[in-house]
């Protein structure tokens, strides 16, 4: 059963309508439930975009929890400003903090409970980030036993990173192998966002498939 504080976070009035319209296909309550988000968690999100996911998490952290929403300098330039700061100017949240840093050094504080990479792990491939350095930086920012959660668009088996740029997909098994090689322990997956009707060949931003791609959800842990 999904906790009330998670359901209330998704239903919170302090969210833009454009975010609410995506909830049915992104299943944020089920996602936070899978990752066992607690009200006191200290959380980071890599490449957090306009803050859809970070904002919901912050609304759920009602007993002192904090969210650090990361944006890379490349993204700040692309968006002509930090999109998290823009969001907070219209939808203030006092426990949501923007941080800026390269993918390899996101500038998270230490001893975080959880760090998420939501539909942007594939971007670290085509932007040529040092993914081993990125994963190690995340590893160092987590407390012992901390969780690293990755959600991304499925590519066909055997494709590895070949589709990261052209159609923005990445192979699940490739991600598992790469992240565990950085010291993390693979701790399971969820199938709640898998879509058997997705043929895994379309660009993820195509209108007919956007927010309905087959997506994998992986949980990793830093050893105790």
JSON list of N, CA, C and O in Angstrom, two decimals, residues 29-48:
[
{"chain": "A", "resi": 29, "resn": "UNK", "atom": "N", "xyz": [3.77, 8.11, -7.80]},
{"chain": "A", "resi": 29, "resn": "UNK", "atom": "CA", "xyz": [3.49, 7.53, -6.48]},
{"chain": "A", "resi": 29, "resn": "UNK", "atom": "C", "xyz": [4.03, 6.11, -6.39]},
{"chain": "A", "resi": 29, "resn": "UNK", "atom": "O", "xyz": [4.68, 5.74, -5.41]},
{"chain": "A", "resi": 30, "resn": "UNK", "atom": "N", "xyz": [3.80, 5.33, -7.43]},
{"chain": "A", "resi": 30, "resn": "UNK", "atom": "CA", "xyz": [4.30, 3.96, -7.45]},
{"chain": "A", "resi": 30, "resn": "UNK", "atom": "C", "xyz": [5.83, 3.93, -7.44]},
{"chain": "A", "resi": 30, "resn": "UNK", "atom": "O", "xyz": [6.45, 3.07, -6.82]},
{"chain": "A", "resi": 31, "resn": "UNK", "atom": "N", "xyz": [6.42, 4.90, -8.12]},
{"chain": "A", "resi": 31, "resn": "UNK", "atom": "CA", "xyz": [7.88, 4.96, -8.18]},
{"chain": "A", "resi": 31, "resn": "UNK", "atom": "C", "xyz": [8.48, 5.28, -6.81]},
{"chain": "A", "resi": 31, "resn": "UNK", "atom": "O", "xyz": [9.42, 4.61, -6.37]},
{"chain": "A", "resi": 32, "resn": "UNK", "atom": "N", "xyz": [7.93, 6.28, -6.13]},
{"chain": "A", "resi": 32, "resn": "UNK", "atom": "CA", "xyz": [8.44, 6.62, -4.80]},
{"chain": "A", "resi": 32, "resn": "UNK", "atom": "C", "xyz": [8.20, 5.48, -3.81]},
{"chain": "A", "resi": 32, "resn": "UNK", "atom": "O", "xyz": [9.02, 5.25, -2.92]},
{"chain": "A", "resi": 33, "resn": "UNK", "atom": "N", "xyz": [7.10, 4.78, -3.98]},
{"chain": "A", "resi": 33, "resn": "UNK", "atom": "CA", "xyz": [6.83, 3.62, -3.13]},
{"chain": "A", "resi": 33, "resn": "UNK", "atom": "C", "xyz": [7.87, 2.53, -3.36]},
{"chain": "A", "resi": 33, "resn": "UNK", "atom": "O", "xyz": [8.37, 1.94, -2.38]},
{"chain": "A", "resi": 34, "resn": "UNK", "atom": "N", "xyz": [8.19, 2.25, -4.61]},
{"chain": "A", "resi": 34, "resn": "UNK", "atom": "CA", "xyz": [9.18, 1.23, -4.91]},
{"chain": "A", "resi": 34, "resn": "UNK", "atom": "C", "xyz": [10.52, 1.56, -4.26]},
{"chain": "A", "resi": 34, "resn": "UNK", "atom": "O", "xyz": [11.21, 0.68, -3.73]},
{"chain": "A", "resi": 35, "resn": "UNK", "atom": "N", "xyz": [10.90, 2.83, -4.29]},
{"chain": "A", "resi": 35, "resn": "UNK", "atom": "CA", "xyz": [12.19, 3.23, -3.73]},
{"chain": "A", "resi": 35, "resn": "UNK", "atom": "C", "xyz": [12.11, 3.53, -2.23]},
{"chain": "A", "resi": 35, "resn": "UNK", "atom": "O", "xyz": [13.09, 3.99, -1.64]},
{"chain": "A", "resi": 36, "resn": "UNK", "atom": "N", "xyz": [10.96, 3.29, -1.64]},
{"chain": "A", "resi": 36, "resn": "UNK", "atom": "CA", "xyz": [10.80, 3.42, -0.19]},
{"chain": "A", "resi": 36, "resn": "UNK", "atom": "C", "xyz": [11.22, 4.81, 0.30]},
{"chain": "A", "resi": 36, "resn": "UNK", "atom": "O", "xyz": [11.98, 4.95, 1.27]},
{"chain": "A", "resi": 37, "resn": "UNK", "atom": "N", "xyz": [10.71, 5.84, -0.38]},
{"chain": "A", "resi": 37, "resn": "UNK", "atom": "CA", "xyz": [10.98, 7.20, 0.05]},
{"chain": "A", "resi": 37, "resn": "UNK", "atom": "C", "xyz": [10.41, 7.42, 1.45]},
{"chain": "A", "resi": 37, "resn": "UNK", "atom": "O", "xyz": [9.25, 7.11, 1.71]},
{"chain": "A", "resi": 38, "resn": "UNK", "atom": "N", "xyz": [11.24, 7.94, 2.34]},
{"chain": "A", "resi": 38, "resn": "UNK", "atom": "CA", "xyz": [10.82, 8.23, 3.71]},
{"chain": "A", "resi": 38, "resn": "UNK", "atom": "C", "xyz": [10.75, 9.74, 3.92]},
{"chain": "A", "resi": 38, "resn": "UNK", "atom": "O", "xyz": [11.44, 10.51, 3.25]},
{"chain": "A", "resi": 39, "resn": "UNK", "atom": "N", "xyz": [9.95, 10.15, 4.86]},
{"chain": "A", "resi": 39, "resn": "UNK", "atom": "CA", "xyz": [9.70, 11.58, 5.07]},
{"chain": "A", "resi": 39, "resn": "UNK", "atom": "C", "xyz": [10.92, 12.36, 5.54]},
{"chain": "A", "resi": 39, "resn": "UNK", "atom": "O", "xyz": [10.94, 13.59, 5.47]},
{"chain": "A", "resi": 40, "resn": "UNK", "atom": "N", "xyz": [11.94, 11.66, 6.01]},
{"chain": "A", "resi": 40, "resn": "UNK", "atom": "CA", "xyz": [13.14, 12.31, 6.51]},
{"chain": "A", "resi": 40, "resn": "UNK", "atom": "C", "xyz": [14.34, 12.18, 5.57]},
{"chain": "A", "resi": 40, "resn": "UNK", "atom": "O", "xyz": [15.44, 12.61, 5.90]},
{"chain": "A", "resi": 41, "resn": "UNK", "atom": "N", "xyz": [14.13, 11.59, 4.40]},
{"chain": "A", "resi": 41, "resn": "UNK", "atom": "CA", "xyz": [15.24, 11.32, 3.48]},
{"chain": "A", "resi": 41, "resn": "UNK", "atom": "C", "xyz": [15.92, 12.60, 3.00]},
{"chain": "A", "resi": 41, "resn": "UNK", "atom": "O", "xyz": [15.27, 13.62, 2.77]},
{"chain": "A", "resi": 42, "resn": "UNK", "atom": "N", "xyz": [17.22, 12.49, 2.80]},
{"chain": "A", "resi": 42, "resn": "UNK", "atom": "CA", "xyz": [18.01, 13.50, 2.11]},
{"chain": "A", "resi": 42, "resn": "UNK", "atom": "C", "xyz": [18.33, 12.93, 0.74]},
{"chain": "A", "resi": 42, "resn": "UNK", "atom": "O", "xyz": [18.98, 11.88, 0.62]},
{"chain": "A", "resi": 43, "resn": "UNK", "atom": "N", "xyz": [17.86, 13.62, -0.31]},
{"chain": "A", "resi": 43, "resn": "UNK", "atom": "CA", "xyz": [17.82, 13.03, -1.64]},
{"chain": "A", "resi": 43, "resn": "UNK", "atom": "C", "xyz": [18.46, 13.96, -2.67]},
{"chain": "A", "resi": 43, "resn": "UNK", "atom": "O", "xyz": [18.37, 15.19, -2.56]},
{"chain": "A", "resi": 44, "resn": "UNK", "atom": "N", "xyz": [19.09, 13.37, -3.68]},
{"chain": "A", "resi": 44, "resn": "UNK", "atom": "CA", "xyz": [19.59, 14.12, -4.82]},
{"chain": "A", "resi": 44, "resn": "UNK", "atom": "C", "xyz": [19.00, 13.59, -6.11]},
{"chain": "A", "resi": 44, "resn": "UNK", "atom": "O", "xyz": [18.71, 12.40, -6.21]},
{"chain": "A", "resi": 45, "resn": "UNK", "atom": "N", "xyz": [18.82, 14.47, -7.09]},
{"chain": "A", "resi": 45, "resn": "UNK", "atom": "CA", "xyz": [18.43, 14.02, -8.43]},
{"chain": "A", "resi": 45, "resn": "UNK", "atom": "C", "xyz": [19.39, 14.60, -9.45]},
{"chain": "A", "resi": 45, "resn": "UNK", "atom": "O", "xyz": [19.58, 15.81, -9.54]},
{"chain": "A", "resi": 46, "resn": "UNK", "atom": "N", "xyz": [20.00, 13.72, -10.24]},
{"chain": "A", "resi": 46, "resn": "UNK", "atom": "CA", "xyz": [20.89, 14.13, -11.31]},
{"chain": "A", "resi": 46, "resn": "UNK", "atom": "C", "xyz": [20.09, 14.72, -12.47]},
{"chain": "A", "resi": 46, "resn": "UNK", "atom": "O", "xyz": [19.03, 14.21, -12.82]},
{"chain": "A", "resi": 47, "resn": "UNK", "atom": "N", "xyz": [20.64, 15.78, -13.07]},
{"chain": "A", "resi": 47, "resn": "UNK", "atom": "CA", "xyz": [20.07, 16.33, -14.30]},
{"chain": "A", "resi": 47, "resn": "UNK", "atom": "C", "xyz": [18.55, 16.42, -14.19]},
{"chain": "A", "resi": 47, "resn": "UNK", "atom": "O", "xyz": [17.81, 15.81, -14.97]},
{"chain": "A", "resi": 48, "resn": "UNK", "atom": "N", "xyz": [18.08, 17.18, -13.25]},
{"chain": "A", "resi": 48, "resn": "UNK", "atom": "CA", "xyz": [16.69, 17.12, -12.82]},
{"chain": "A", "resi": 48, "resn": "UNK", "atom": "C", "xyz": [15.71, 17.85, -13.72]},
{"chain": "A", "resi": 48, "resn": "UNK", "atom": "O", "xyz": [14.51, 17.89, -13.43]}
]
